[in-house]
GROMACS .gro file of C-alpha atoms in nm:
model
  214
    1MET     CA    1   3.957   0.499   1.304
    2LEU     CA    2   3.713   0.192   1.247
    3LYS     CA    3   3.571   0.280   1.591
    4VAL     CA    4   3.486   0.655   1.447
    5LEU     CA    5   3.380   0.414   1.074
    6ILE     CA    6   3.140   0.169   1.327
    7LEU     CA    7   2.975   0.442   1.526
    8LEU     CA    8   2.929   0.731   1.181
    9GLY     CA    9   2.803   0.353   1.041
   10LEU     CA   10   2.527   0.358   1.366
   11VAL     CA   11   2.436   0.708   1.334
   12LEU     CA   12   2.310   0.754   0.980
   13ALA     CA   13   2.167   0.378   1.069
   14GLY     CA   14   1.973   0.520   1.333
   15ALA     CA   15   1.908   0.810   1.080
   16ALA     CA   16   1.762   0.605   0.858
   17HIS     CA   17   1.480   0.452   1.102
   18ALA     CA   18   1.386   0.731   1.314
   19ASN     CA   19   1.061   0.747   1.552
   20PRO     CA   20   0.922   1.071   1.307
   21SER     CA   21   0.793   1.332   1.579
   22GLY     CA   22   0.608   1.660   1.632
   23THR     CA   23   0.384   1.926   1.369
   24LEU     CA   24   0.179   1.745   1.054
   25ARG     CA   25   0.243   1.858   0.764
   26VAL     CA   26   0.026   1.725   0.482
   27ILE     CA   27   0.181   1.740   0.176
   28ASP     CA   28  -0.110   1.458  -0.024
   29ALA     CA   29  -0.376   1.273   0.125
   30ASP     CA   30  -0.002   0.936   0.180
   31THR     CA   31   0.263   1.209   0.234
   32VAL     CA   32   0.310   1.467   0.497
   33ASP     CA   33   0.608   1.616   0.718
   34VAL     CA   34   0.651   1.509   1.078
   35GLY     CA   35   0.957   1.727   1.247
   36GLY     CA   36   1.149   1.822   0.961
   37LEU     CA   37   1.189   1.415   0.814
   38ARG     CA   38   0.918   1.342   0.511
   39VAL     CA   39   0.735   1.083   0.549
   40ARG     CA   40   0.499   0.846   0.301
   41LEU     CA   41   0.205   0.600   0.561
   42PHE     CA   42   0.252   0.238   0.548
   43GLY     CA   43  -0.031   0.054   0.488
   44LEU     CA   44  -0.281   0.259   0.173
   45ASP     CA   45  -0.257   0.432  -0.109
   46ALA     CA   46  -0.368   0.739  -0.166
   47PRO     CA   47  -0.459   0.900  -0.548
   48GLU     CA   48  -0.219   1.155  -0.740
   49ILE     CA   49  -0.207   1.456  -0.799
   50GLY     CA   50  -0.471   1.522  -1.108
   51GLN     CA   51  -0.561   1.192  -1.167
   52PRO     CA   52  -0.965   1.257  -1.245
   53CYS     CA   53  -1.243   1.103  -1.088
   54VAL     CA   54  -1.574   1.109  -1.155
   55LEU     CA   55  -1.852   1.216  -0.850
   56GLY     CA   56  -2.176   1.276  -1.053
   57GLY     CA   57  -2.095   1.310  -1.346
   58GLN     CA   58  -1.831   1.610  -1.308
   59THR     CA   59  -1.476   1.550  -1.364
   60ILE     CA   60  -1.212   1.658  -1.020
   61ASP     CA   61  -0.897   1.592  -0.928
   62CYS     CA   62  -0.955   1.391  -0.656
   63GLY     CA   63  -0.557   1.407  -0.541
   64ARG     CA   64  -0.660   1.772  -0.428
   65TRP     CA   65  -0.945   1.610  -0.347
   66ALA     CA   66  -0.842   1.349  -0.142
   67GLY     CA   67  -0.541   1.571  -0.013
   68ASP     CA   68  -0.709   1.961   0.065
   69LEU     CA   69  -0.990   1.704   0.331
   70VAL     CA   70  -0.620   1.517   0.488
   71ARG     CA   71  -0.528   1.846   0.539
   72ALA     CA   72  -0.800   2.034   0.674
   73ARG     CA   73  -0.819   1.719   0.981
   74PHE     CA   74  -0.455   1.655   1.072
   75GLY     CA   75  -0.304   1.930   0.899
   76GLY     CA   76  -0.111   2.187   1.199
   77GLN     CA   77  -0.138   1.875   1.446
   78ASP     CA   78   0.078   1.693   1.636
   79ALA     CA   79   0.216   1.333   1.536
   80ARG     CA   80   0.397   1.109   1.734
   81CYS     CA   81   0.475   0.850   1.384
   82THR     CA   82   0.636   0.444   1.367
   83THR     CA   83   0.841   0.362   1.105
   84ARG     CA   84   0.879   0.077   0.907
   85ASP     CA   85   1.051   0.165   0.623
   86VAL     CA   86   1.294   0.377   0.416
   87ASP     CA   87   1.161   0.363   0.083
   88ARG     CA   88   1.375   0.400  -0.207
   89TYR     CA   89   1.308   0.862  -0.204
   90GLY     CA   90   1.433   0.850   0.158
   91ARG     CA   91   1.116   0.895   0.327
   92GLN     CA   92   1.019   0.717   0.582
   93VAL     CA   93   0.730   0.535   0.592
   94ALA     CA   94   0.523   0.462   0.898
   95THR     CA   95   0.238   0.485   1.146
   96CYS     CA   96   0.134   0.746   1.246
   97ASP     CA   97  -0.034   0.809   1.541
   98VAL     CA   98  -0.272   1.266   1.595
   99GLY     CA   99  -0.428   1.290   1.875
  100GLY     CA  100  -0.483   0.971   1.944
  101VAL     CA  101  -0.607   0.735   1.638
  102ASP     CA  102  -0.432   0.647   1.400
  103MET     CA  103  -0.357   0.844   1.115
  104GLY     CA  104  -0.383   0.580   0.762
  105GLN     CA  105  -0.685   0.473   0.988
  106VAL     CA  106  -0.896   0.699   0.991
  107ILE     CA  107  -0.806   0.815   0.545
  108VAL     CA  108  -0.872   0.491   0.426
  109ALA     CA  109  -1.209   0.416   0.695
  110GLU     CA  110  -1.281   0.820   0.527
  111GLY     CA  111  -1.195   0.632   0.184
  112TRP     CA  112  -0.976   0.986   0.181
  113ALA     CA  113  -0.751   0.662   0.039
  114VAL     CA  114  -0.731   0.299  -0.027
  115ALA     CA  115  -0.595   0.037   0.139
  116TYR     CA  116  -0.245  -0.106  -0.012
  117ARG     CA  117  -0.301  -0.456   0.005
  118ARG     CA  118   0.027  -0.550  -0.182
  119TYR     CA  119   0.323  -0.449   0.150
  120SER     CA  120   0.044  -0.486   0.393
  121MET     CA  121  -0.363  -0.613   0.506
  122ILE     CA  122  -0.333  -0.330   0.846
  123TYR     CA  123  -0.629  -0.126   0.675
  124ASP     CA  124  -0.817  -0.439   0.468
  125LEU     CA  125  -1.136  -0.376   0.699
  126ASP     CA  126  -1.103  -0.070   0.698
  127GLU     CA  127  -1.143  -0.009   0.362
  128LYS     CA  128  -1.425  -0.272   0.295
  129ALA     CA  129  -1.603  -0.042   0.598
  130ALA     CA  130  -1.599   0.263   0.319
  131VAL     CA  131  -1.677   0.071   0.037
  132LEU     CA  132  -2.005  -0.016   0.140
  133ALA     CA  133  -2.137   0.276   0.221
  134ALA     CA  134  -1.991   0.422  -0.060
  135ARG     CA  135  -1.769   0.687   0.106
  136GLY     CA  136  -1.526   0.979   0.042
  137LEU     CA  137  -1.339   0.784  -0.334
  138TRP     CA  138  -1.620   0.458  -0.319
  139ALA     CA  139  -1.809   0.699  -0.422
  140MET     CA  140  -1.648   0.822  -0.709
  141THR     CA  141  -1.530   0.653  -1.046
  142MET     CA  142  -1.194   0.634  -1.041
  143ASP     CA  143  -0.860   0.440  -1.118
  144ALA     CA  144  -0.638   0.287  -0.902
  145PRO     CA  145  -0.341   0.427  -0.783
  146GLU     CA  146  -0.074   0.233  -0.894
  147SER     CA  147  -0.283   0.149  -1.199
  148PHE     CA  148  -0.307   0.507  -1.267
  149ARG     CA  149   0.056   0.620  -1.167
  150ALA     CA  150   0.186   0.326  -1.462
  151ALA     CA  151  -0.026   0.414  -1.645
  152ARG     CA  152   0.095   0.774  -1.704
  153ASN     CA  153   0.497   0.656  -1.654
  154ALA     CA  154   0.499   0.400  -1.965
  155ALA     CA  155   0.693   0.464  -2.136
  156PRO     CA  156   0.625   0.533  -2.598
  157ALA     CA  157   0.771   0.206  -2.827
  158ALA     CA  158   1.022   0.370  -2.990
  159PRO     CA  159   0.858   0.533  -3.397
  160ASP     CA  160   1.162   0.281  -3.578
  161LEU     CA  161   1.079  -0.117  -3.378
  162ALA     CA  162   1.497  -0.161  -3.602
  163CYS     CA  163   1.589   0.175  -3.298
  164ASN     CA  164   1.474   0.082  -3.010
  165ILE     CA  165   1.761   0.158  -2.790
  166LYS     CA  166   1.695   0.485  -2.547
  167GLY     CA  167   2.011   0.682  -2.509
  168ASN     CA  168   1.912   0.929  -2.208
  169ILE     CA  169   2.028   1.223  -2.085
  170SER     CA  170   2.092   1.207  -1.640
  171GLY     CA  171   2.353   1.351  -1.311
  172ASN     CA  172   2.509   1.015  -1.413
  173GLY     CA  173   2.511   1.127  -1.811
  174ARG     CA  174   2.504   0.969  -2.106
  175ILE     CA  175   2.351   0.610  -2.096
  176TYR     CA  176   2.197   0.384  -2.323
  177HIS     CA  177   1.962   0.142  -2.234
  178ARG     CA  178   1.860  -0.149  -2.434
  179PRO     CA  179   1.588  -0.366  -2.427
  180GLY     CA  180   1.623  -0.613  -2.146
  181ASN     CA  181   1.867  -0.371  -1.849
  182ARG     CA  182   1.689  -0.324  -1.547
  183ASP     CA  183   1.593   0.064  -1.632
  184TYR     CA  184   1.476   0.067  -1.963
  185ASP     CA  185   1.100   0.062  -1.960
  186ARG     CA  186   1.090   0.348  -1.675
  187THR     CA  187   1.302   0.559  -1.903
  188VAL     CA  188   1.180   0.793  -2.185
  189ILE     CA  189   1.250   0.969  -2.387
  190ASP     CA  190   1.302   1.325  -2.454
  191GLU     CA  191   1.352   1.476  -2.782
  192GLY     CA  192   1.348   1.852  -2.696
  193ARG     CA  193   1.642   1.773  -2.386
  194GLY     CA  194   1.913   1.610  -2.652
  195GLU     CA  195   1.824   1.231  -2.559
  196ARG     CA  196   1.758   0.996  -2.844
  197TRP     CA  197   1.658   0.661  -2.981
  198PHE     CA  198   1.982   0.428  -3.164
  199CYS     CA  199   1.983   0.186  -3.425
  200SER     CA  200   2.273  -0.031  -3.267
  201GLU     CA  201   2.511  -0.005  -2.965
  202ALA     CA  202   2.791   0.099  -3.206
  203ASP     CA  203   2.566   0.409  -3.271
  204ALA     CA  204   2.519   0.488  -2.955
  205ARG     CA  205   2.892   0.487  -2.841
  206ALA     CA  206   3.011   0.696  -3.179
  207ALA     CA  207   2.781   0.980  -3.080
  208GLY     CA  208   2.952   0.950  -2.729
  209TRP     CA  209   2.682   0.814  -2.503
  210ARG     CA  210   2.767   0.422  -2.262
  211ALA     CA  211   2.615   0.143  -2.178
  212ALA     CA  212   2.334   0.087  -1.863
  213ARG     CA  213   2.519  -0.063  -1.655
  214ASN     CA  214   2.229  -0.279  -1.494
   0.00000   0.00000   0.00000
């Protein structure tokens, strides 16, 4: 039995860190499907779908714009990817070779995404060249994708500062989060779904919520 569990663990570990290969389908400018696996391209960060940028006085959806350009350049081609990590969403974080070129390097060099220096400097010089040439995003006015996501995902403050306990409903049930809990800041209360604010833990427990573990 122990041998079976060990073998199963090795199989699962191998699947989690697979090197995807096959026909490439573009989801957006930094996310693709390769051989049935979802891949987050390593070392770069693309604008989000719905993220506004200003080009020549006109506002465009630069996430969709960038995704369309990556799709036109790489979509439907064969890719061989090298996985470096697996992210919290279960995606392979990988560099991908398409037709003998590093896909991520092309994307950053063309200005369709930014170098994600928080994780790697691999495309630092490619971005600097794109900036100097005012290519792609660097011809526009935009927020860094990471800054845009942070502003979009920022949870609103409690309507009453004395009632700042968040009663969240998820697949794990009814859970309340106190200030200082790990997930407090990213938990957003949707009162239309029955979620609510509480003034005390006693109130939350009496209403059927349980405390978050972290």
